[in-house]
CSV table of C-alpha atoms in Angstrom, one decimal:
chain,number,residue,atom,x,y,z
A,1,MET,CA,32.0,-23.9,-110.6
A,2,ALA,CA,31.0,-20.8,-108.2
A,3,LEU,CA,28.9,-21.8,-105.5
A,4,PRO,CA,25.3,-20.0,-105.2
A,5,GLY,CA,26.7,-17.9,-102.4
A,6,ALA,CA,29.6,-17.1,-104.3
A,7,ARG,CA,27.9,-16.5,-107.1
A,8,ALA,CA,25.5,-14.0,-105.6
A,9,ARG,CA,28.4,-12.3,-103.9
A,10,GLY,CA,29.8,-11.9,-107.5
A,11,TRP,CA,26.9,-10.5,-108.7
A,12,ALA,CA,26.2,-8.2,-105.8
A,13,ALA,CA,29.8,-6.8,-106.4
A,14,ALA,CA,29.1,-6.1,-110.1
A,15,ALA,CA,26.3,-4.2,-109.6
A,16,LYS,CA,28.6,-1.8,-107.0
A,17,ILE,CA,31.1,-1.1,-109.9
A,18,ALA,CA,28.3,-0.3,-112.2
A,19,GLN,CA,26.8,2.1,-109.8
A,20,ARG,CA,30.1,3.8,-108.9
A,21,ARG,CA,30.2,4.3,-113.1
A,22,ARG,CA,27.2,5.8,-112.6
A,23,HIS,CA,27.8,8.3,-109.7
A,24,ALA,CA,31.3,8.8,-111.5
A,25,GLU,CA,28.9,9.8,-114.8
A,26,GLY,CA,26.6,12.4,-112.5
A,27,ALA,CA,29.8,14.0,-110.8
A,28,ARG,CA,31.1,14.5,-114.0
A,29,GLY,CA,28.4,15.7,-116.3
A,30,SER,CA,27.7,15.3,-119.7
A,31,SER,CA,30.8,16.1,-121.8
A,32,SER,CA,30.6,17.6,-125.0
A,33,ARG,CA,30.7,15.7,-128.3
A,34,ALA,CA,35.0,14.4,-129.1
A,35,PRO,CA,36.2,15.0,-132.5
A,36,PRO,CA,36.1,11.5,-134.6
A,37,SER,CA,39.7,11.2,-134.0
A,38,SER,CA,39.0,10.8,-130.2
A,39,ARG,CA,35.6,8.6,-130.4
A,40,ALA,CA,35.9,5.2,-130.9
A,41,ALA,CA,33.4,2.1,-130.1
A,42,LEU,CA,35.1,-1.2,-128.6
A,43,TYR,CA,35.0,-4.7,-129.2
A,44,VAL,CA,35.7,-7.2,-126.0
A,45,HIS,CA,36.3,-11.1,-127.2
A,46,TRP,CA,35.6,-13.8,-124.8
A,47,PRO,CA,36.8,-16.8,-126.3
A,48,TYR,CA,35.2,-19.6,-124.4
A,49,CYS,CA,32.3,-22.0,-125.3
A,50,GLU,CA,30.2,-24.9,-123.9
A,51,LYS,CA,30.5,-26.7,-127.0
A,52,ARG,CA,31.6,-25.9,-130.9
A,53,CYS,CA,28.8,-25.6,-133.2
A,54,SER,CA,29.1,-27.4,-136.6
A,55,TYR,CA,28.7,-24.3,-138.5
A,56,CYS,CA,31.6,-22.0,-136.6
A,57,ASN,CA,34.9,-21.2,-137.4
A,58,PHE,CA,35.0,-18.1,-134.9
A,59,ASN,CA,38.3,-18.0,-132.1
A,60,LYS,CA,37.2,-20.1,-130.0
A,61,TYR,CA,38.1,-22.7,-127.2
A,62,ILE,CA,36.4,-25.3,-125.3
A,63,PRO,CA,38.5,-25.3,-122.1
A,64,ARG,CA,38.5,-27.4,-119.2
A,65,GLY,CA,38.4,-24.8,-116.7
A,66,VAL,CA,38.5,-20.8,-117.1
A,67,GLU,CA,41.2,-18.9,-115.2
A,68,GLU,CA,38.5,-16.0,-115.0
A,69,ALA,CA,40.1,-13.8,-112.7
A,70,ALA,CA,43.5,-13.8,-114.7
A,71,MET,CA,41.4,-13.0,-117.9
A,72,ARG,CA,39.1,-10.6,-116.3
A,73,SER,CA,42.6,-8.5,-115.5
A,74,CYS,CA,44.4,-9.0,-119.0
A,75,LEU,CA,41.1,-7.8,-120.7
A,76,VAL,CA,41.1,-4.8,-118.3
A,77,THR,CA,45.1,-3.9,-119.1
A,78,GLU,CA,44.3,-4.4,-122.5
A,79,ALA,CA,41.9,-2.1,-122.8
A,80,GLN,CA,43.6,0.6,-120.9
A,81,THR,CA,46.5,0.0,-122.9
A,82,LEU,CA,44.5,0.4,-126.5
A,83,LEU,CA,42.5,3.5,-125.0
A,84,ARG,CA,46.0,5.1,-124.4
A,85,LEU,CA,47.7,4.2,-127.5
A,86,SER,CA,44.3,4.9,-129.6
A,87,GLY,CA,44.0,8.5,-127.8
A,88,VAL,CA,40.8,7.7,-127.6
A,89,ARG,CA,38.7,9.9,-124.8
A,90,ARG,CA,35.2,8.8,-125.4
A,91,VAL,CA,34.0,5.0,-126.2
A,92,GLU,CA,30.3,5.3,-127.6
A,93,SER,CA,29.7,1.7,-127.5
A,94,VAL,CA,30.8,-1.8,-126.2
A,95,PHE,CA,30.3,-5.5,-127.6
A,96,PHE,CA,31.1,-8.3,-125.6
A,97,GLY,CA,31.0,-10.9,-128.1
A,98,GLY,CA,33.0,-14.3,-128.4
A,99,GLY,CA,32.6,-17.3,-128.3
A,100,THR,CA,29.7,-17.2,-125.6
A,101,PRO,CA,30.5,-14.2,-123.3
A,102,SER,CA,27.0,-15.1,-121.1
A,103,LEU,CA,29.7,-17.7,-119.8
A,104,ALA,CA,31.6,-14.9,-118.3
A,105,SER,CA,30.7,-13.6,-114.8
A,106,PRO,CA,28.9,-10.1,-114.6
A,107,SER,CA,31.7,-9.0,-112.7
A,108,THR,CA,34.6,-9.5,-115.4
A,109,VAL,CA,31.6,-7.3,-117.6
A,110,ALA,CA,31.4,-4.6,-114.9
A,111,ALA,CA,35.6,-4.4,-114.3
A,112,VAL,CA,36.0,-3.9,-118.1
A,113,LEU,CA,33.3,-1.7,-118.3
A,114,GLU,CA,34.9,0.5,-115.0
A,115,ALA,CA,38.5,0.4,-116.5
A,116,VAL,CA,36.8,1.8,-120.1
A,117,ASP,CA,35.3,4.8,-117.7
A,118,GLN,CA,38.0,5.4,-115.9
A,119,ALA,CA,40.5,5.6,-119.2
A,120,ALA,CA,38.3,7.5,-121.3
A,121,HIS,CA,34.5,8.3,-120.7
A,122,LEU,CA,31.5,6.0,-121.4
A,123,PRO,CA,28.7,7.8,-121.1
A,124,ALA,CA,26.0,6.1,-118.8
A,125,ASP,CA,23.5,5.9,-121.8
A,126,SER,CA,26.0,4.1,-124.3
A,127,GLU,CA,25.0,0.8,-125.9
A,128,VAL,CA,26.4,-2.0,-124.2
A,129,THR,CA,25.4,-5.0,-125.7
A,130,LEU,CA,26.3,-8.9,-124.4
A,131,GLU,CA,25.9,-11.9,-126.8
A,132,ALA,CA,23.8,-14.8,-125.0
A,133,ASN,CA,23.2,-18.3,-126.2
A,134,PRO,CA,19.9,-19.7,-124.4
A,135,THR,CA,21.6,-22.4,-122.4
A,136,SER,CA,23.8,-19.9,-120.6
A,137,ALA,CA,21.8,-17.0,-119.7
A,138,PRO,CA,18.9,-18.0,-116.9
A,139,ARG,CA,16.9,-15.1,-115.6
A,140,ALA,CA,18.8,-14.3,-112.5
A,141,ARG,CA,22.1,-14.1,-114.6
A,142,LEU,CA,20.6,-11.8,-117.5
A,143,ALA,CA,19.2,-9.5,-114.5
A,144,ALA,CA,22.7,-9.3,-112.9
A,145,PHE,CA,24.3,-8.7,-116.4
A,146,GLY,CA,21.7,-5.8,-116.6
A,147,ALA,CA,23.3,-4.6,-113.0
A,148,ALA,CA,27.0,-4.8,-114.1
A,149,GLY,CA,26.0,-2.2,-116.8
A,150,VAL,CA,25.2,-4.3,-120.1
A,151,ASN,CA,21.6,-2.5,-121.7
A,152,ARG,CA,21.0,-4.7,-124.6
A,153,LEU,CA,21.3,-8.4,-125.7
A,154,SER,CA,21.9,-10.0,-128.8
A,155,ILE,CA,20.6,-14.1,-128.7
A,156,GLY,CA,22.2,-16.5,-131.1
A,157,LEU,CA,18.3,-18.1,-131.3
A,158,GLN,CA,19.6,-19.4,-134.9
A,159,SER,CA,16.6,-21.6,-135.7
A,160,LEU,CA,13.3,-22.8,-134.1
A,161,ASP,CA,13.4,-26.3,-135.4
A,162,ASP,CA,14.8,-29.0,-133.2
A,163,THR,CA,16.1,-30.7,-136.0
A,164,GLU,CA,17.9,-27.7,-137.1
A,165,LEU,CA,19.7,-26.5,-133.8
A,166,GLN,CA,21.0,-30.6,-133.5
A,167,LEU,CA,22.5,-30.5,-136.9
A,168,LEU,CA,24.3,-26.6,-136.2
A,169,GLY,CA,25.2,-28.5,-133.0
A,170,ARG,CA,23.8,-25.7,-130.8
A,171,THR,CA,22.9,-26.7,-127.1
A,172,HIS,CA,19.5,-25.6,-126.6
A,173,SER,CA,16.1,-26.3,-128.2
A,174,ALA,CA,13.7,-24.1,-129.7
A,175,ARG,CA,11.6,-23.9,-126.8
A,176,ASP,CA,14.5,-23.2,-124.5
A,177,ALA,CA,15.1,-20.4,-126.8
A,178,LEU,CA,11.7,-18.6,-126.4
A,179,GLN,CA,11.8,-18.9,-123.0
A,180,THR,CA,15.2,-17.1,-122.8
A,181,LEU,CA,13.8,-14.1,-125.4
A,182,ALA,CA,10.7,-13.8,-123.4
A,183,GLU,CA,12.7,-13.2,-120.2
A,184,ALA,CA,15.0,-10.8,-121.9
A,185,ARG,CA,12.6,-8.7,-123.5
A,186,ARG,CA,10.9,-8.2,-119.9
A,187,LEU,CA,14.2,-7.3,-118.2
A,188,PHE,CA,15.8,-5.3,-121.7
A,189,PRO,CA,12.4,-4.1,-123.2
A,190,GLY,CA,12.9,-2.8,-126.8
A,191,ARG,CA,16.8,-3.8,-126.3
A,192,VAL,CA,16.8,-7.5,-127.6
A,193,SER,CA,18.3,-8.6,-130.6
A,194,VAL,CA,17.9,-12.1,-132.1
A,195,ASP,CA,19.7,-13.9,-134.9
A,196,LEU,CA,18.0,-16.2,-137.6
A,197,MET,CA,19.9,-18.5,-139.8
A,198,LEU,CA,18.8,-19.1,-143.7
A,199,GLY,CA,20.3,-21.6,-146.5
A,200,LEU,CA,21.0,-24.8,-144.0
A,201,PRO,CA,21.2,-28.2,-145.6
A,202,ALA,CA,17.9,-29.5,-146.7
A,203,GLN,CA,16.0,-26.4,-145.6
A,204,GLN,CA,13.1,-25.3,-147.5
A,205,VAL,CA,11.6,-21.8,-148.0
A,206,GLY,CA,7.9,-22.6,-146.4
A,207,PRO,CA,8.9,-24.2,-143.0
A,208,TRP,CA,11.4,-21.4,-142.5
A,209,LEU,CA,9.2,-18.4,-143.7
A,210,GLY,CA,7.0,-20.0,-140.7
A,211,GLN,CA,9.5,-19.8,-138.0
A,212,LEU,CA,10.1,-16.0,-138.8
A,213,ARG,CA,6.5,-15.7,-138.7
A,214,THR,CA,6.7,-17.5,-135.6
A,215,LEU,CA,9.5,-15.1,-134.5
A,216,LEU,CA,8.1,-12.1,-135.5
A,217,GLY,CA,4.7,-13.1,-132.8
A,218,CYS,CA,7.4,-12.7,-129.9
A,219,CYS,CA,10.4,-10.8,-130.9
A,220,ASP,CA,11.4,-7.5,-130.0
A,221,ASP,CA,12.3,-4.6,-132.5
A,222,HIS,CA,15.9,-6.3,-133.9
A,223,LEU,CA,16.5,-9.0,-135.9
A,224,SER,CA,19.0,-10.1,-138.3
A,225,LEU,CA,19.3,-13.4,-141.0
A,226,TYR,CA,22.0,-14.6,-141.7
A,227,GLN,CA,22.5,-17.2,-144.4
A,228,LEU,CA,25.0,-19.9,-143.4
A,229,THR,CA,28.0,-19.9,-145.1
A,230,LEU,CA,30.1,-23.3,-145.0
A,231,GLU,CA,33.5,-22.5,-143.5
A,232,ARG,CA,36.5,-25.1,-144.3
A,233,GLY,CA,37.5,-26.8,-141.2
A,234,THR,CA,34.2,-26.7,-139.7
A,235,ALA,CA,32.1,-30.3,-138.7
A,236,LEU,CA,29.3,-29.0,-141.3
A,237,PHE,CA,31.4,-28.2,-144.1
A,238,THR,CA,33.2,-31.5,-143.9
A,239,GLN,CA,29.7,-33.3,-143.8
A,240,VAL,CA,28.7,-31.6,-146.8
A,241,GLN,CA,31.8,-32.3,-148.8
A,242,TRP,CA,31.7,-36.3,-148.2
A,243,GLY,CA,28.3,-36.4,-149.2
A,244,THR,CA,26.7,-36.9,-145.8
A,245,LEU,CA,24.5,-33.7,-145.8
A,246,PRO,CA,23.5,-32.1,-149.0
A,247,ALA,CA,25.0,-29.0,-150.4
A,248,PRO,CA,22.9,-25.6,-149.4
A,249,ASP,CA,20.5,-24.6,-152.6
A,250,PRO,CA,21.7,-21.0,-152.9
A,251,GLU,CA,18.3,-20.6,-155.1
A,252,LEU,CA,16.1,-21.5,-151.9
A,253,ALA,CA,18.6,-19.4,-150.0
A,254,ALA,CA,17.9,-16.3,-152.3
A,255,GLU,CA,13.9,-16.5,-152.0
A,256,MET,CA,14.6,-17.2,-148.3
A,257,TYR,CA,15.9,-14.1,-148.0
A,258,GLN,CA,13.6,-12.1,-150.6
A,259,GLU,CA,10.3,-13.3,-148.6
A,260,GLY,CA,12.1,-12.8,-145.3
A,261,ARG,CA,12.8,-9.5,-146.0
A,262,ALA,CA,9.6,-8.7,-147.5
A,263,MET,CA,7.4,-10.2,-144.2
A,264,LEU,CA,9.8,-7.9,-142.1
A,265,ARG,CA,8.7,-4.7,-144.0
A,266,GLU,CA,5.2,-5.5,-143.8
A,267,ALA,CA,5.5,-5.9,-139.9
A,268,GLY,CA,7.0,-2.9,-139.6
A,269,PHE,CA,10.8,-3.6,-139.8
A,270,ARG,CA,13.5,-1.0,-141.5
A,271,GLN,CA,15.7,-2.7,-143.5
A,272,TYR,CA,18.7,-0.6,-142.5
A,273,GLU,CA,21.7,-2.9,-143.4
A,274,VAL,CA,21.9,-6.0,-145.5
A,275,SER,CA,21.5,-8.5,-142.9
A,276,ASN,CA,20.0,-6.6,-140.0
A,277,PHE,CA,16.3,-4.8,-139.5
A,278,ALA,CA,15.1,-2.5,-136.6
A,279,ARG,CA,11.6,-1.2,-135.9
A,280,ASN,CA,11.0,1.9,-133.4
A,281,GLY,CA,14.7,3.2,-134.0
A,282,ALA,CA,16.5,0.3,-132.4
A,283,LEU,CA,19.2,0.3,-134.8
A,284,SER,CA,22.6,-1.2,-133.1
A,285,THR,CA,24.7,1.7,-132.9
A,286,HIS,CA,27.8,-0.4,-132.3
A,287,ASN,CA,27.5,-2.1,-135.4
A,288,TRP,CA,27.0,1.4,-137.1
A,289,THR,CA,30.3,2.4,-136.6
A,290,TYR,CA,31.7,-0.7,-138.7
A,291,TRP,CA,29.6,0.1,-140.8
A,292,GLN,CA,30.1,3.8,-141.3
A,293,CYS,CA,34.3,3.0,-140.6
A,294,GLY,CA,34.2,4.5,-137.6
A,295,GLN,CA,37.2,3.8,-135.1
A,296,TYR,CA,36.6,0.9,-132.9
A,297,LEU,CA,39.3,-1.1,-130.1
A,298,GLY,CA,39.5,-4.6,-129.8
A,299,ILE,CA,40.2,-6.6,-127.1
A,300,GLY,CA,40.7,-10.0,-126.1
A,301,PRO,CA,42.0,-13.2,-127.9
A,302,GLY,CA,42.0,-12.9,-131.9
A,303,ALA,CA,39.9,-9.5,-131.6
A,304,HIS,CA,40.1,-7.0,-134.3
A,305,GLY,CA,40.3,-3.3,-134.4
A,306,ARG,CA,40.7,0.0,-136.2
A,307,PHE,CA,42.0,2.9,-135.3
A,308,VAL,CA,45.1,5.6,-135.4
A,309,PRO,CA,48.0,5.3,-132.8
A,310,GLN,CA,48.6,8.3,-131.6
A,311,GLY,CA,51.2,7.6,-128.9
A,312,ALA,CA,54.3,8.3,-132.0
A,313,GLY,CA,52.1,11.2,-133.4
A,314,GLY,CA,51.0,9.1,-136.3
A,315,HIS,CA,47.8,9.7,-138.8
A,316,THR,CA,47.7,6.4,-140.3
A,317,ARG,CA,44.2,4.4,-139.7
A,318,GLU,CA,45.9,0.4,-138.6
A,319,ALA,CA,44.0,-2.5,-138.9
A,320,ARG,CA,44.8,-4.5,-135.7
A,321,ILE,CA,44.5,-7.9,-134.9
A,322,GLN,CA,45.2,-9.5,-131.7
A,323,THR,CA,46.6,-13.1,-130.4
A,324,LEU,CA,44.4,-15.9,-131.2
A,325,GLU,CA,45.2,-17.9,-128.2
A,326,PRO,CA,44.0,-17.5,-125.1
A,327,ASP,CA,47.0,-18.3,-123.0
A,328,ASN,CA,49.6,-16.8,-125.1
A,329,TRP,CA,47.9,-13.5,-125.6
A,330,MET,CA,47.5,-13.4,-121.6
A,331,LYS,CA,51.3,-14.1,-121.4
A,332,GLU,CA,52.0,-10.9,-124.0
A,333,VAL,CA,49.6,-8.9,-122.3
A,334,MET,CA,51.0,-9.3,-118.9
A,335,LEU,CA,54.5,-8.7,-120.5
A,336,PHE,CA,53.4,-6.0,-123.0
A,337,GLY,CA,50.2,-4.2,-121.8
A,338,HIS,CA,48.5,-5.7,-124.9
A,339,GLY,CA,48.6,-8.7,-127.2
A,340,THR,CA,48.4,-7.2,-130.7
A,341,ARG,CA,50.1,-9.7,-133.1
A,342,ARG,CA,49.6,-7.9,-136.5
A,343,ARG,CA,49.7,-4.4,-137.2
A,344,ILE,CA,48.7,-2.9,-140.8
A,345,PRO,CA,48.6,0.3,-141.9
A,346,LEU,CA,46.0,1.2,-144.3
A,347,GLY,CA,46.7,3.0,-147.2
A,348,GLN,CA,44.1,5.9,-148.7
A,349,LEU,CA,43.0,3.1,-151.6
A,350,GLU,CA,42.1,1.0,-149.0
A,351,LEU,CA,40.5,3.1,-146.7
A,352,LEU,CA,38.3,4.1,-149.3
A,353,GLU,CA,37.3,0.7,-150.5
A,354,GLU,CA,36.4,0.1,-146.7
A,355,VAL,CA,34.3,3.5,-146.5
A,356,LEU,CA,32.7,2.6,-150.2
A,357,ALA,CA,31.8,-1.4,-149.4
A,358,MET,CA,30.7,-0.8,-145.7
A,359,GLY,CA,28.4,1.8,-146.4
A,360,LEU,CA,26.8,0.9,-149.3
A,361,ARG,CA,25.2,-2.1,-147.1
A,362,THR,CA,23.3,0.6,-145.0
A,363,ASP,CA,20.1,2.1,-146.6
A,364,VAL,CA,21.9,5.5,-146.2
A,365,GLY,CA,24.4,4.6,-148.0
A,366,ILE,CA,27.5,7.0,-148.3
A,367,THR,CA,26.5,10.7,-148.0
A,368,HIS,CA,28.6,13.3,-150.0
A,369,GLN,CA,29.6,14.7,-146.7
A,370,HIS,CA,30.6,11.2,-145.1
A,371,TRP,CA,33.1,10.6,-147.9
A,372,GLN,CA,34.4,13.9,-147.7
A,373,GLN,CA,35.4,13.3,-144.4
A,374,PHE,CA,37.8,10.2,-145.9
A,375,GLU,CA,38.8,12.1,-149.1
A,376,PRO,CA,38.4,15.6,-149.5
A,377,GLN,CA,39.6,15.7,-153.1
A,378,LEU,CA,38.0,13.2,-155.1
A,379,SER,CA,33.9,13.2,-154.9
A,380,LEU,CA,31.5,10.7,-155.5
A,381,TRP,CA,30.8,12.4,-158.8
A,382,ASP,CA,34.5,12.3,-159.8
A,383,VAL,CA,34.4,8.3,-159.0
A,384,PHE,CA,30.9,7.1,-160.2
A,385,ARG,CA,29.4,9.9,-162.7
A,386,SER,CA,31.0,9.2,-165.9
A,387,SER,CA,31.3,5.1,-165.5
A,388,ARG,CA,29.0,3.4,-168.6
A,389,GLU,CA,28.7,0.2,-165.8
A,390,VAL,CA,27.4,2.4,-162.8
A,391,LYS,CA,25.6,4.6,-165.5
A,392,ALA,CA,23.5,0.9,-166.1
A,393,GLN,CA,23.1,0.1,-162.2
A,394,LEU,CA,21.5,3.1,-162.1
A,395,ALA,CA,19.1,2.7,-165.2
A,396,GLN,CA,18.6,-0.8,-163.7
A,397,GLY,CA,17.0,1.3,-160.5
A,398,LEU,CA,19.6,-0.8,-158.2
A,399,LEU,CA,21.6,2.1,-157.0
A,400,LEU,CA,21.0,5.8,-156.8
A,401,LEU,CA,23.6,8.7,-157.3
A,402,ASP,CA,22.0,12.1,-156.1
A,403,HIS,CA,22.6,14.9,-154.0
A,404,ARG,CA,22.5,12.8,-150.8
A,405,GLY,CA,25.3,10.2,-151.9
A,406,LEU,CA,25.4,7.0,-153.6
A,407,ARG,CA,23.2,3.9,-152.0
A,408,CYS,CA,21.5,1.0,-152.8
A,409,SER,CA,18.1,0.5,-153.8
A,410,TRP,CA,15.8,-1.6,-151.6
A,411,GLU,CA,16.3,-4.4,-154.7
A,412,GLY,CA,20.2,-3.3,-155.2
A,413,LEU,CA,20.5,-4.1,-151.4
A,414,ALA,CA,19.9,-8.2,-152.2
A,415,VAL,CA,22.7,-8.3,-155.1
A,416,LEU,CA,25.3,-5.7,-153.2
A,417,ASP,CA,27.9,-8.2,-153.9
A,418,SER,CA,27.5,-8.1,-157.5
A,419,LEU,CA,27.3,-3.9,-157.6
A,420,LEU,CA,30.8,-3.9,-156.0
A,421,LEU,CA,32.4,-5.7,-158.9
A,422,THR,CA,31.9,-2.7,-160.7
A,423,LEU,CA,32.1,-0.3,-158.1
A,424,LEU,CA,35.4,-1.2,-156.5
A,425,PRO,CA,37.5,-1.5,-159.7
A,426,ARG,CA,36.0,2.1,-160.7
A,427,LEU,CA,37.1,3.5,-157.7
A,428,GLN,CA,40.6,1.9,-157.5
A,429,GLU,CA,40.5,3.2,-162.0
A,430,ALA,CA,39.5,6.5,-160.3
A,431,TRP,CA,42.1,6.7,-157.8
A,432,GLN,CA,45.0,6.1,-160.3
A,433,GLN,CA,43.4,8.9,-162.6
A,434,ARG,CA,42.5,11.6,-160.1
A,435,THR,CA,42.1,15.1,-161.3
A,436,PRO,CA,39.3,16.2,-158.6
A,437,SER,CA,36.6,18.7,-159.6
A,438,PRO,CA,37.1,22.0,-158.1
A,439,VAL,CA,33.0,22.1,-156.6
A,440,GLN,CA,32.6,19.0,-154.0
A,441,GLY,CA,29.4,17.0,-154.4
A,442,GLY,CA,29.3,17.8,-158.5
């Protein structure tokens, strides 16, 4: 652990790096809007945590010590390499996830942002989000991240019940969470998101709604509701499997979700995605890139990305997965400039399936213009207009297909998984039988 003086010097260095970026932005001026093929979001994975939570199966490690200088150098190198391979010239958002990226030094965050800005272009007003846990995010540290270039926080609050937090293996209390939230709002007004989980073992609707009501009294303009998924290999999965804990009740979880989203709507929040709610326009532009099937680069151990490699003149989008284990990933980055373990070319039908499944997660859905960016020949009308099953979903008011495009209703968003059981096979069938209409959009 760094001494206070060394820590302060590191934060000052981070602030200087961020200041150089802002000066460079001013000298360069605002760039013209780059074409979609040269724009992307960037995800940075920090794989380390203080403790493994009982429900989490993410790629994370609990190290005895972290060689942060080596990790920082490799993150910078991989960002430079993938930006070059992708041909991306403009990075529109950056998201530091994990793991617990608030355990990283602000100077690491600043170094990555500076490398991105030098290799491509990171506009000064781009959304730069950092995930933070309450116990690793005191006020001075949050301020240092802000000086390094972070302008949005996502706080893993998860619950306002101390018993539930202990069940989840979290290291903070409800009081810690609320204190961190208050400090974050003072430092990043209008740009703080919080996560709240539902569907925990033995959790009841009334008390959970009480937590949400309390949170609405002190939260900022973005909130995410996530239902617990029992993942094989986690401590919580084992406890439920062995009968130590009761299995979560799916009907109670559905009731929590419905009551919660209604409460949020009444409080002025827009449900712009299945799990995400915002007011005052505070949508996550980074996550919006995912839902719109835009390009994104993933750097760091186990990170995922989707982009079209430009170096070999390719035109096929690839799904890329980086090497999972941090030490092996660093060795590969030092040898090859990146730690990509798998490259999976995406066929046109696979890409359209992603456009459909991801786009329908949002309240905007899929516009005809957006669909035609990926498939100019086969329109949404061609795919779905004649399907008896889709007509039934339209008649039930769960789906809308009109001059704007295809989207879920407010009721339909809550049952999207069941709708996709009809929509995806219909897309696959239409793809096999495609005879596109001469007039796009119907």
